[in-house]
PDB file of C-alpha atoms in Angstrom:
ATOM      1  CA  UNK A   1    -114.073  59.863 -93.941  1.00 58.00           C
ATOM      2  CA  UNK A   2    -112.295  61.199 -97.249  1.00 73.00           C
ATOM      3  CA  UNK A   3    -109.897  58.470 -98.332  1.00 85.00           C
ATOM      4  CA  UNK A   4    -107.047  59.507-100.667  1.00 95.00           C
ATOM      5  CA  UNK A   5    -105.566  57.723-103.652  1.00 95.00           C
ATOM      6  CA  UNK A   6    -102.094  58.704-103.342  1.00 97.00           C
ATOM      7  CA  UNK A   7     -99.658  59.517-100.127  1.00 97.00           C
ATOM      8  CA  UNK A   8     -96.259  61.214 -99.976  1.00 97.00           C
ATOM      9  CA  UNK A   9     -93.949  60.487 -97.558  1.00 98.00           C
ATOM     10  CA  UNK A  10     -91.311  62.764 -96.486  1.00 97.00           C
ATOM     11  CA  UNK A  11     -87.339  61.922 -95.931  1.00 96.00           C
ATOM     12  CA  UNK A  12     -85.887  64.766 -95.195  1.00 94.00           C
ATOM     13  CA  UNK A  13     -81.684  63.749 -95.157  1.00 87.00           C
ATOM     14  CA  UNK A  14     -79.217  64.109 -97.540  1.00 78.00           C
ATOM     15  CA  UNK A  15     -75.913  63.070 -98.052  1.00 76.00           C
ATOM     16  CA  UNK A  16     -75.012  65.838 -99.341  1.00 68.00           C
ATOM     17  CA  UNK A  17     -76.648  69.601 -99.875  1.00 63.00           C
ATOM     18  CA  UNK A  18     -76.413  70.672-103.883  1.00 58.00           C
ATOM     19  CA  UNK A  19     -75.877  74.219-104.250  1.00 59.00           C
ATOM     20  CA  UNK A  20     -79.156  74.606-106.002  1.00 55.00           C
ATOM     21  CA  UNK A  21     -81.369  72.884-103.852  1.00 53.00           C
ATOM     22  CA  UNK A  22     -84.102  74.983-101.247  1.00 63.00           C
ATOM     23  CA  UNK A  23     -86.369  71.879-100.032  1.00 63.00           C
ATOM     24  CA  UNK A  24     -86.452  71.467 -96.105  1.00 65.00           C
ATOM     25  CA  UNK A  25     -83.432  69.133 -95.765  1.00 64.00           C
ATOM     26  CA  UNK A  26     -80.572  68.495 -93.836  1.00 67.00           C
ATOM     27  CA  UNK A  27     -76.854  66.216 -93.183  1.00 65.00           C
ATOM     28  CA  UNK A  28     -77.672  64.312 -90.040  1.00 60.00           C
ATOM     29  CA  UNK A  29     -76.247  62.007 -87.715  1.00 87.00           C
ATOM     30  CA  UNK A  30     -77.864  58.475 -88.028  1.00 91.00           C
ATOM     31  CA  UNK A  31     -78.997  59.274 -84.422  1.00 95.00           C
ATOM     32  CA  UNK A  32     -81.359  61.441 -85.299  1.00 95.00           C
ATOM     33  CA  UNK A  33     -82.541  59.486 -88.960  1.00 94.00           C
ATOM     34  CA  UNK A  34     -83.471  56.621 -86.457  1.00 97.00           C
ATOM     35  CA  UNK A  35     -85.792  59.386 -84.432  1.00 97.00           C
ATOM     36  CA  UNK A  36     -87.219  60.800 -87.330  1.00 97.00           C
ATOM     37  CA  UNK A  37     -87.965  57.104 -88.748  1.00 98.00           C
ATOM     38  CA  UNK A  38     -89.943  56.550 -85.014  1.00 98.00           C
ATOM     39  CA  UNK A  39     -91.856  59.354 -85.045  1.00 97.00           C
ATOM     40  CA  UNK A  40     -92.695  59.173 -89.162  1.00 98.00           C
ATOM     41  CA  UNK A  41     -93.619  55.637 -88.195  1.00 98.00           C
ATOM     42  CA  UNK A  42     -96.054  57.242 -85.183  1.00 97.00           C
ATOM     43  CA  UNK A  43     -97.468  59.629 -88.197  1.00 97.00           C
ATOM     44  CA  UNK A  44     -98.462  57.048 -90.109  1.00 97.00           C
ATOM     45  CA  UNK A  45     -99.836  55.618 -87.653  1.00 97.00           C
ATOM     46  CA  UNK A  46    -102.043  58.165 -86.986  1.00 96.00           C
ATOM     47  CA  UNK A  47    -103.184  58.467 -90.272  1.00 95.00           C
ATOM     48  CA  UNK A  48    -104.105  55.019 -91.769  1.00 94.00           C
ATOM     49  CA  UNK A  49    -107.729  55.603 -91.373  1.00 93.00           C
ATOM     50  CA  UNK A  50    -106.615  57.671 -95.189  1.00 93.00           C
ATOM     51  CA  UNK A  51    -104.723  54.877 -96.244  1.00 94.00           C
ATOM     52  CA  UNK A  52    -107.151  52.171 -97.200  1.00 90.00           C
ATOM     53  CA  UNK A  53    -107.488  53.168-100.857  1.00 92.00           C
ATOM     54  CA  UNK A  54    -104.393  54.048-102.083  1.00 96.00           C
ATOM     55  CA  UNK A  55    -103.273  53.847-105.711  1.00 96.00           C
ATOM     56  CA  UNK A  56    -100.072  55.834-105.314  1.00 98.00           C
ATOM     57  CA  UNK A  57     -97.099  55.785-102.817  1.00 98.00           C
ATOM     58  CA  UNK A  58     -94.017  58.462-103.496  1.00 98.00           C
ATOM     59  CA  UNK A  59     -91.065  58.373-101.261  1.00 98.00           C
ATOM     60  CA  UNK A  60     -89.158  61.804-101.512  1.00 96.00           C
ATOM     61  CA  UNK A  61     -86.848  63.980-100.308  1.00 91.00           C
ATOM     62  CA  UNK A  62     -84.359  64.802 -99.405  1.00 89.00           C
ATOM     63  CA  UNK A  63     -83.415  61.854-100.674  1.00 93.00           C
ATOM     64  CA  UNK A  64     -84.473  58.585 -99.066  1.00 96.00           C
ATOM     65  CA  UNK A  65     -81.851  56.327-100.595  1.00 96.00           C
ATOM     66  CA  UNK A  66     -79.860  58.014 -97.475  1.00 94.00           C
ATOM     67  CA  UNK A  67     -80.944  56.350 -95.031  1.00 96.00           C
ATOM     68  CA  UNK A  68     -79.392  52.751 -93.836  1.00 97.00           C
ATOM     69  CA  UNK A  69     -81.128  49.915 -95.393  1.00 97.00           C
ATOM     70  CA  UNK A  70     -82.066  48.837 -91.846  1.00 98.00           C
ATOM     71  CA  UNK A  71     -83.981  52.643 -91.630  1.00 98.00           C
ATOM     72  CA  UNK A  72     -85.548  52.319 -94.500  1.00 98.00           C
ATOM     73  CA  UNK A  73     -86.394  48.846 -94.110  1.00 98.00           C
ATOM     74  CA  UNK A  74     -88.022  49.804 -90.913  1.00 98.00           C
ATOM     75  CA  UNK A  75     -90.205  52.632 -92.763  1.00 98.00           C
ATOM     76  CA  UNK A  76     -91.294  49.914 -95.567  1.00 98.00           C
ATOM     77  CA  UNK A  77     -92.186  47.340 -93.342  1.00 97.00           C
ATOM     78  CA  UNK A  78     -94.654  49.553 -91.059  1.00 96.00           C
ATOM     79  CA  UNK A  79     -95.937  50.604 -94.555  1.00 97.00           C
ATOM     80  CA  UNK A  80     -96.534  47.323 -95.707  1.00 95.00           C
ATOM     81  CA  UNK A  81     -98.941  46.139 -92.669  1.00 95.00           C
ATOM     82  CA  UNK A  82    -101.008  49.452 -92.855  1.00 94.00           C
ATOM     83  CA  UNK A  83    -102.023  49.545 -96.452  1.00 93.00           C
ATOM     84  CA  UNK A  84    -103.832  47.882 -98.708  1.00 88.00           C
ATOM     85  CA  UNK A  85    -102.135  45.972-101.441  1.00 87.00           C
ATOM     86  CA  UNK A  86    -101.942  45.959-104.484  1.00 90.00           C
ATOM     87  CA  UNK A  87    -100.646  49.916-104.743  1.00 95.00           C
ATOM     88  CA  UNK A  88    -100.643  50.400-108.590  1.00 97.00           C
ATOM     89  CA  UNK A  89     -97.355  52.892-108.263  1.00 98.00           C
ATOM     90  CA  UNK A  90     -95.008  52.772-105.347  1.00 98.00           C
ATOM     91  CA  UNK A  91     -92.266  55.189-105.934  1.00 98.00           C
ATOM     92  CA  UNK A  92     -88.668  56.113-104.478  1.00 98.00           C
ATOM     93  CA  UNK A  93     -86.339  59.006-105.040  1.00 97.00           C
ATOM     94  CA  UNK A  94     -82.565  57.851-104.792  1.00 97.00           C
ATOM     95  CA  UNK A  95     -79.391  58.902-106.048  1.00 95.00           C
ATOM     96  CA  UNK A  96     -77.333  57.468-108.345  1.00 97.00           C
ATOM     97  CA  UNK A  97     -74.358  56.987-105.437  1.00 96.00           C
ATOM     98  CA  UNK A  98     -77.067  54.724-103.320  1.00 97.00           C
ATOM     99  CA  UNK A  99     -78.079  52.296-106.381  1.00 98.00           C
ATOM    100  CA  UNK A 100     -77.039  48.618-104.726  1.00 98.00           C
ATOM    101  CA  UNK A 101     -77.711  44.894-105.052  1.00 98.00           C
ATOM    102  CA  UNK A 102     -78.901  45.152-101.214  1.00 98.00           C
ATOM    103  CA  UNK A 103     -81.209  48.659-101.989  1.00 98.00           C
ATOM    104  CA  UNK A 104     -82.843  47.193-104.901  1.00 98.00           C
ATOM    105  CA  UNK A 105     -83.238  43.320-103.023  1.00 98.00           C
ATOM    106  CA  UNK A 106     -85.127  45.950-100.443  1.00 98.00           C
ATOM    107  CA  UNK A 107     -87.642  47.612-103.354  1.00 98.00           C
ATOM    108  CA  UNK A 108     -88.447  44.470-104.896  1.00 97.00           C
ATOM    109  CA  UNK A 109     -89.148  43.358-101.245  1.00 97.00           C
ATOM    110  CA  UNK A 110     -91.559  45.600-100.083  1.00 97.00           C
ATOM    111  CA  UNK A 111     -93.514  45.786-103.285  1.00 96.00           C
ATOM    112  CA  UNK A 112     -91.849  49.496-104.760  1.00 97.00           C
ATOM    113  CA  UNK A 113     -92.066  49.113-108.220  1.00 97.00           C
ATOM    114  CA  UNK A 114     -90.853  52.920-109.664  1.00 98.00           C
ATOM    115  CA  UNK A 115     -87.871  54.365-109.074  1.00 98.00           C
ATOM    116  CA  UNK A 116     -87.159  58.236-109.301  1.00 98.00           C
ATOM    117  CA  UNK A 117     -83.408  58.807-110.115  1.00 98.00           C
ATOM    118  CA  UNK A 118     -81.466  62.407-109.260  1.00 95.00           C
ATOM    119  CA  UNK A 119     -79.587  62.737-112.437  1.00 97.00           C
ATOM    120  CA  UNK A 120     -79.941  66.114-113.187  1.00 95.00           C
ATOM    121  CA  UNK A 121     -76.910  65.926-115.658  1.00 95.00           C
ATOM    122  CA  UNK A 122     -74.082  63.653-117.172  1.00 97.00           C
ATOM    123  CA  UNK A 123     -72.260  66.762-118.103  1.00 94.00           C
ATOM    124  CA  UNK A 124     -69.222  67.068-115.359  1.00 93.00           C
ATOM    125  CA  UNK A 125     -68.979  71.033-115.738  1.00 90.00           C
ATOM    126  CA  UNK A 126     -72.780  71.061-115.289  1.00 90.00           C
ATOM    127  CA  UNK A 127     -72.241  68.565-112.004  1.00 91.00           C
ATOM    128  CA  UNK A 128     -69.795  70.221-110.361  1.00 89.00           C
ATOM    129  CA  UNK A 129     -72.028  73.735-111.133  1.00 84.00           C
ATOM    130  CA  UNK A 130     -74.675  71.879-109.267  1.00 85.00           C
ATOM    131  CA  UNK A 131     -72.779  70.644-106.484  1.00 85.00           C
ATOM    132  CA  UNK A 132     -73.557  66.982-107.354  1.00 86.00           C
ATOM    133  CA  UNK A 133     -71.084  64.197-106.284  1.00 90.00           C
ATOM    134  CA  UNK A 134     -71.597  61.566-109.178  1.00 93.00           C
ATOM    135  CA  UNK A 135     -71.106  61.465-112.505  1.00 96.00           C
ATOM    136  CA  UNK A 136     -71.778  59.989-116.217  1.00 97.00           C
ATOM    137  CA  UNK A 137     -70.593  56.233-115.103  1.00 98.00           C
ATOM    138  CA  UNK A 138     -72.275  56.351-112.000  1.00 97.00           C
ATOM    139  CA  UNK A 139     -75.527  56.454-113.796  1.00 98.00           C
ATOM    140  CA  UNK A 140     -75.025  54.199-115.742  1.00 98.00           C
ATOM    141  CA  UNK A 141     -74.020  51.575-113.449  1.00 98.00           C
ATOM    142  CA  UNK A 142     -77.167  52.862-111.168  1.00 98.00           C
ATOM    143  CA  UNK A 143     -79.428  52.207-113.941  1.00 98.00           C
ATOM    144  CA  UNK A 144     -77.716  49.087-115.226  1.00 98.00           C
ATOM    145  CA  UNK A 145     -78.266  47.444-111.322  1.00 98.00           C
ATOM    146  CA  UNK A 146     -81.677  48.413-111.736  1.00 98.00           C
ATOM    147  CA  UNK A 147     -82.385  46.755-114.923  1.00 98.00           C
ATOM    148  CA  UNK A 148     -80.126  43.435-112.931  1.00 98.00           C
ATOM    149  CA  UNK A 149     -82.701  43.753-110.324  1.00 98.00           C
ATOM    150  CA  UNK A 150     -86.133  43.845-113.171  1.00 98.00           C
ATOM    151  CA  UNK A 151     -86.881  47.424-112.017  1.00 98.00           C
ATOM    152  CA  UNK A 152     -87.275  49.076-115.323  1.00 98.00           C
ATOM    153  CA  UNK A 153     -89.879  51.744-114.366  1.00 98.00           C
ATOM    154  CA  UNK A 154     -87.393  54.682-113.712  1.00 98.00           C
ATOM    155  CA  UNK A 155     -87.413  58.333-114.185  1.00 98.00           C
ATOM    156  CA  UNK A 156     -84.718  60.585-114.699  1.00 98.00           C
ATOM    157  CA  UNK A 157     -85.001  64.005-113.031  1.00 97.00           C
ATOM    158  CA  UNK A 158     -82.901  66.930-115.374  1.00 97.00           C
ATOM    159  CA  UNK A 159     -81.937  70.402-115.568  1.00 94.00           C
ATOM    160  CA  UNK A 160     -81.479  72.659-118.005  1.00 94.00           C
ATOM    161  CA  UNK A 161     -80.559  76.639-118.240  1.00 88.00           C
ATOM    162  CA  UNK A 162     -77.186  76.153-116.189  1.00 85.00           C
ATOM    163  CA  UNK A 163     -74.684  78.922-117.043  1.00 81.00           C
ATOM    164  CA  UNK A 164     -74.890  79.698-120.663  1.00 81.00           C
ATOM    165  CA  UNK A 165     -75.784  76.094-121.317  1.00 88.00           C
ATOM    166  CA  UNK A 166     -76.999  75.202-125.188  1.00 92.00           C
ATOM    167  CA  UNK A 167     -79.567  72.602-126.361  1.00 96.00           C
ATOM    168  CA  UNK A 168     -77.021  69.918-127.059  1.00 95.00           C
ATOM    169  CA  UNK A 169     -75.895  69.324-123.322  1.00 95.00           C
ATOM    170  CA  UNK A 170     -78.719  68.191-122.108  1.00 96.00           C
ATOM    171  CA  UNK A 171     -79.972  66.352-125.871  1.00 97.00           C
ATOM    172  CA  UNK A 172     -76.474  64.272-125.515  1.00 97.00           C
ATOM    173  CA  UNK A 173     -78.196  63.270-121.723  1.00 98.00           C
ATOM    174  CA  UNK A 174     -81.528  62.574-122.887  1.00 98.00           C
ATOM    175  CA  UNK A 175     -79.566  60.258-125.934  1.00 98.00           C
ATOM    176  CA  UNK A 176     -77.900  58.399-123.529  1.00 98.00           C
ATOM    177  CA  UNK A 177     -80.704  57.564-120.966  1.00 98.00           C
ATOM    178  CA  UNK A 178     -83.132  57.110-123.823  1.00 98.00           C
ATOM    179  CA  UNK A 179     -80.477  54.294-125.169  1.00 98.00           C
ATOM    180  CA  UNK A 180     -80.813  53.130-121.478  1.00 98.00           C
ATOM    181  CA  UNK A 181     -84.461  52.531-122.131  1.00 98.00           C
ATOM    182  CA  UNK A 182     -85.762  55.343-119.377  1.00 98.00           C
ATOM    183  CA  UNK A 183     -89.199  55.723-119.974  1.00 98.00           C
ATOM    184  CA  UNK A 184     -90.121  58.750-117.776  1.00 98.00           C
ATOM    185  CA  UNK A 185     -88.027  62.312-117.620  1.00 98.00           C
ATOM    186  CA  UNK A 186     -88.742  65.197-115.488  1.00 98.00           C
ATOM    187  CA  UNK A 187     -86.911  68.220-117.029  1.00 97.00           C
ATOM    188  CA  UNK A 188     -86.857  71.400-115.005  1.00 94.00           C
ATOM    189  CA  UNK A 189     -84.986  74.940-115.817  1.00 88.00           C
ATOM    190  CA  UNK A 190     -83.085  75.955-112.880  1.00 85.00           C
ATOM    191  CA  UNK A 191     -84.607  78.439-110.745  1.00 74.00           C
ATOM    192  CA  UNK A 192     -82.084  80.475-108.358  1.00 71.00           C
ATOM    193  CA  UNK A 193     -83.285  80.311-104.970  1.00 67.00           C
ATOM    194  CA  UNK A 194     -82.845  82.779-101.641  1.00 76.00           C
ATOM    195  CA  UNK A 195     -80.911  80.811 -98.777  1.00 76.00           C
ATOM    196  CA  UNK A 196     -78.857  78.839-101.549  1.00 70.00           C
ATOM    197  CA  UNK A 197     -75.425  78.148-102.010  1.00 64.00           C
ATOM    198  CA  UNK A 198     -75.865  79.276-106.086  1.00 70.00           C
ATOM    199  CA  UNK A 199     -78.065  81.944-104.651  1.00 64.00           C
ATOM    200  CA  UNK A 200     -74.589  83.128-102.477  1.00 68.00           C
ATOM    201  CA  UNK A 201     -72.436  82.109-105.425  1.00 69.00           C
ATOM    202  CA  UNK A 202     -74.714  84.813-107.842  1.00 63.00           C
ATOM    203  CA  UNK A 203     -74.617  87.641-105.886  1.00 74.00           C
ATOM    204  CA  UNK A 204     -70.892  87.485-105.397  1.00 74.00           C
ATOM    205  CA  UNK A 205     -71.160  87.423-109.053  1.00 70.00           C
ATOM    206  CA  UNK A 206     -69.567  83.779-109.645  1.00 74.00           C
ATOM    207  CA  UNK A 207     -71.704  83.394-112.855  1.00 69.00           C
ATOM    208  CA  UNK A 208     -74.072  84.720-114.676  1.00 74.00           C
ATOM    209  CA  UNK A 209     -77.474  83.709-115.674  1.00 80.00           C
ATOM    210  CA  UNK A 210     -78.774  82.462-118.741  1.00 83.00           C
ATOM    211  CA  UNK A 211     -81.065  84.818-121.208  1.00 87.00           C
ATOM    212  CA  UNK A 212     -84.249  83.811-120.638  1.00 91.00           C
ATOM    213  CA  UNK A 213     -85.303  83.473-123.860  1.00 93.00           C
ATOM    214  CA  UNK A 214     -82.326  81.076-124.947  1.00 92.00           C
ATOM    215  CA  UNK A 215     -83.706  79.144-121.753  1.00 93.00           C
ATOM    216  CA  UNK A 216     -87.109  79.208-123.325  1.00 95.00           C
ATOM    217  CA  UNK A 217     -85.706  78.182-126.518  1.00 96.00           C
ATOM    218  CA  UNK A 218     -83.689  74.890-125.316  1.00 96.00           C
ATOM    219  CA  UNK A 219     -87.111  74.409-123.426  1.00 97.00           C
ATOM    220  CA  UNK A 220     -89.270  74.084-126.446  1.00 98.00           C
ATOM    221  CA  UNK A 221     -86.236  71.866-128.119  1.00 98.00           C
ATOM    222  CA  UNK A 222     -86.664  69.579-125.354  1.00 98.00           C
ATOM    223  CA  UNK A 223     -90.045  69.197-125.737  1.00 98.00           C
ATOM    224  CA  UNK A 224     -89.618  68.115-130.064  1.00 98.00           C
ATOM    225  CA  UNK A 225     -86.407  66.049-128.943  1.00 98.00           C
ATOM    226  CA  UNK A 226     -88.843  63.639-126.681  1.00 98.00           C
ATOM    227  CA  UNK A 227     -91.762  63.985-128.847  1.00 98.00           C
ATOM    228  CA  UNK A 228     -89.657  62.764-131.502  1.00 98.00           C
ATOM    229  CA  UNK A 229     -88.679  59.748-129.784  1.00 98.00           C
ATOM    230  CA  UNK A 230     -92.179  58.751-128.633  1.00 98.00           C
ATOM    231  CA  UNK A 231     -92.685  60.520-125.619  1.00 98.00           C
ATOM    232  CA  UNK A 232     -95.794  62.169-124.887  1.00 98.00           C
ATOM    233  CA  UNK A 233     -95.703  65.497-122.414  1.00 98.00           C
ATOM    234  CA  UNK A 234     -97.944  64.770-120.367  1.00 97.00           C
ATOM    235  CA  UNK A 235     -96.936  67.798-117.678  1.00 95.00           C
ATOM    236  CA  UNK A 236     -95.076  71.246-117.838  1.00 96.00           C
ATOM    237  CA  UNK A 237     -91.965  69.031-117.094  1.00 96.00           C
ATOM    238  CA  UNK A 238     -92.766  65.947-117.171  1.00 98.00           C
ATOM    239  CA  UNK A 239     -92.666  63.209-120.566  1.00 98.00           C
ATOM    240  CA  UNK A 240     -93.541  59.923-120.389  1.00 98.00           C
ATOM    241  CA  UNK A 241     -93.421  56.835-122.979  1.00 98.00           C
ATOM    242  CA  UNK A 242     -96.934  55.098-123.029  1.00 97.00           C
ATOM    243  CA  UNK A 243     -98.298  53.858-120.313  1.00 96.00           C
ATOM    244  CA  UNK A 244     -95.378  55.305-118.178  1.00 98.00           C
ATOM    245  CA  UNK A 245     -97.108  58.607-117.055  1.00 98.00           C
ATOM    246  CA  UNK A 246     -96.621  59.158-113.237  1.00 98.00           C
ATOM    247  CA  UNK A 247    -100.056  57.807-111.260  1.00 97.00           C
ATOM    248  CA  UNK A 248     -98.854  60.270-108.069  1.00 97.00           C
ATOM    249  CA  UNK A 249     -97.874  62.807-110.569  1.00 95.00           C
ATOM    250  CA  UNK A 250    -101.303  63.406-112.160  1.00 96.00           C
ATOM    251  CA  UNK A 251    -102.765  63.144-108.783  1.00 96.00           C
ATOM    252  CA  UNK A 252    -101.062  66.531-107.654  1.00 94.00           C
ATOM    253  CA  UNK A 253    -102.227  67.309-111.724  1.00 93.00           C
ATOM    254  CA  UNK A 254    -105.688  66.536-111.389  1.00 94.00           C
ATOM    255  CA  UNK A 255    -106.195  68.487-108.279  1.00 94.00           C
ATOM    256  CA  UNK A 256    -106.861  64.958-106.296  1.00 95.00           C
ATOM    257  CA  UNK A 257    -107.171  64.350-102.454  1.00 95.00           C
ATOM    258  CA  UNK A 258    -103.754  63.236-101.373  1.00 97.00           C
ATOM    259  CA  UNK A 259    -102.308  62.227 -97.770  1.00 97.00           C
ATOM    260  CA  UNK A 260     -98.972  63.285 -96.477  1.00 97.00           C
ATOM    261  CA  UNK A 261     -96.199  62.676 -93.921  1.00 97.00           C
ATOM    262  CA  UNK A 262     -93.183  63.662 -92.220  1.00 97.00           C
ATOM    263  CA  UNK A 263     -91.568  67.079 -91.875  1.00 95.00           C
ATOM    264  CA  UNK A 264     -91.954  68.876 -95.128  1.00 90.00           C
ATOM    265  CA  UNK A 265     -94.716  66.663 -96.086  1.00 94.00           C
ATOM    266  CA  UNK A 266     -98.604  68.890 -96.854  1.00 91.00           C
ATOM    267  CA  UNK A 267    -101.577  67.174 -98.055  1.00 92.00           C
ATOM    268  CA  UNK A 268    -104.892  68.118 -99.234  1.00 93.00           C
ATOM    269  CA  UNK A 269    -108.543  66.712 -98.213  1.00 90.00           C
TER     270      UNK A 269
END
């Protein structure tokens, strides 16, 4: 029996669909979250002979932060009897929106101790291009209920190459969450994809997209910016203050054996 360091777990709801976004997702009725949470549950089940050396746990999405906290306490709590503690990283994607006393009481609870946070911009042009449904002072009061709650190992996903974007929108983002003491960004240039609502916006010709090389320009900018600041790249997208480098993350890297469940959830043995 192979037995995996690291296993991702699939939640495939969101609040809300951004207009950029092609993972398997969907808006559902509780209903059906409390279905999909029974038969993730029977998954895991099935599976824990793999889960008896884990290092790594990611939660993602979707986003997970949408279901109830009684859903998701379900999930962590069927977790919790089936694998082996301590689990050096134990990671959750949320949004900003879903950052509460009550969700973070719930991390701290089950043992999650790394937090991935949707960000993707504090510009509100850049937002509302992106069809997300927070903005600048939502993140901040996200991250500051964090940091209330001791969670302090957070990443910040971003994007970049929006319209005909420059370098300083997204430096004036990393500036702010670096001041927030974020020690872990994921920066990705935004890639139109078929059966999207940008997709459908672009070939109506809404907007335009950016010149690739002015793209590959603020990409290399990014990379001095963090560098600068301490943070070592560590990934294609992904910088990380010492010590902060993303144990699931270098799995995938490293070509390790990983386990997966739920809907949109592969794995490799």
């Amino acid at each position: 029996m192979t037995n995996p360091q690291a296993l991702y777990i699939h939640i495939p709801f969101c609040d809300h669909i951004c207009t950029y976004c092609d993972f398997y997702k969907m808006v559902a009725k509780s209903t059906l979250k409390d279905k999909y949470i029974d038969y993730l549950i029977k998954e895991i089940e099935m599976k824990k002979d793999y889960l008896n050396n884990l290092k790594s746990i990611y939660i993602g999405g979707g986003t997970p932060s949408s279901l109830t906290i009684n859903q998701l306490e379900k999930l962590l709590k069927k977790i919790n009897e089936i694998v082996n503690y301590p689990i050096n990283e134990y990671t959750i994607e949320a949004n900003p929106l879903d950052i509460t006393d009550e969700f973070c009481d719930l991390l701290t609870k089950y043992h999650l101790n790394r937090l991935s946070l949707g960000v993707q911009s504090l510009n509100q042009n850049k937002l509302k291009f992106l069809g997300r449904n927070h903005n600048k002072s939502d993140v901040n009061k996200a991250i500051d209920i964090l940091h209330k709650h001791n969670i302090y190992n957070i990443n910040c996903d971003l994007i970049f190459g929006c319209l005909n974007e420059n370098f300083s929108i997204i430096k004036n983002d990393l500036k702010f969450l670096i001041k927030k003491k974020i020690p872990h960004f994921s920066t990705y240039s935004l890639i139109l994809e078929e059966k999207t609502i940008l997709y459908h916006n672009f070939q109506k010709k809404q907007f335009k997209l950016i010149n690739e090389d002015k793209e590959r320009k603020i990409y290399y900018k990014i990379i001095k910016y963090l560098t600068d600041k301490g943070f070592k790249q560590y990934e294609v997208s992904n910088f990380a203050l010492k010590d902060h480098e993303s144990i699931h993350n270098l799995t995938y890297w490293n070509n390790e054996e990983y386990c997966g469940c739920g809907a949109g959830a592969s794995y490799y043995l």
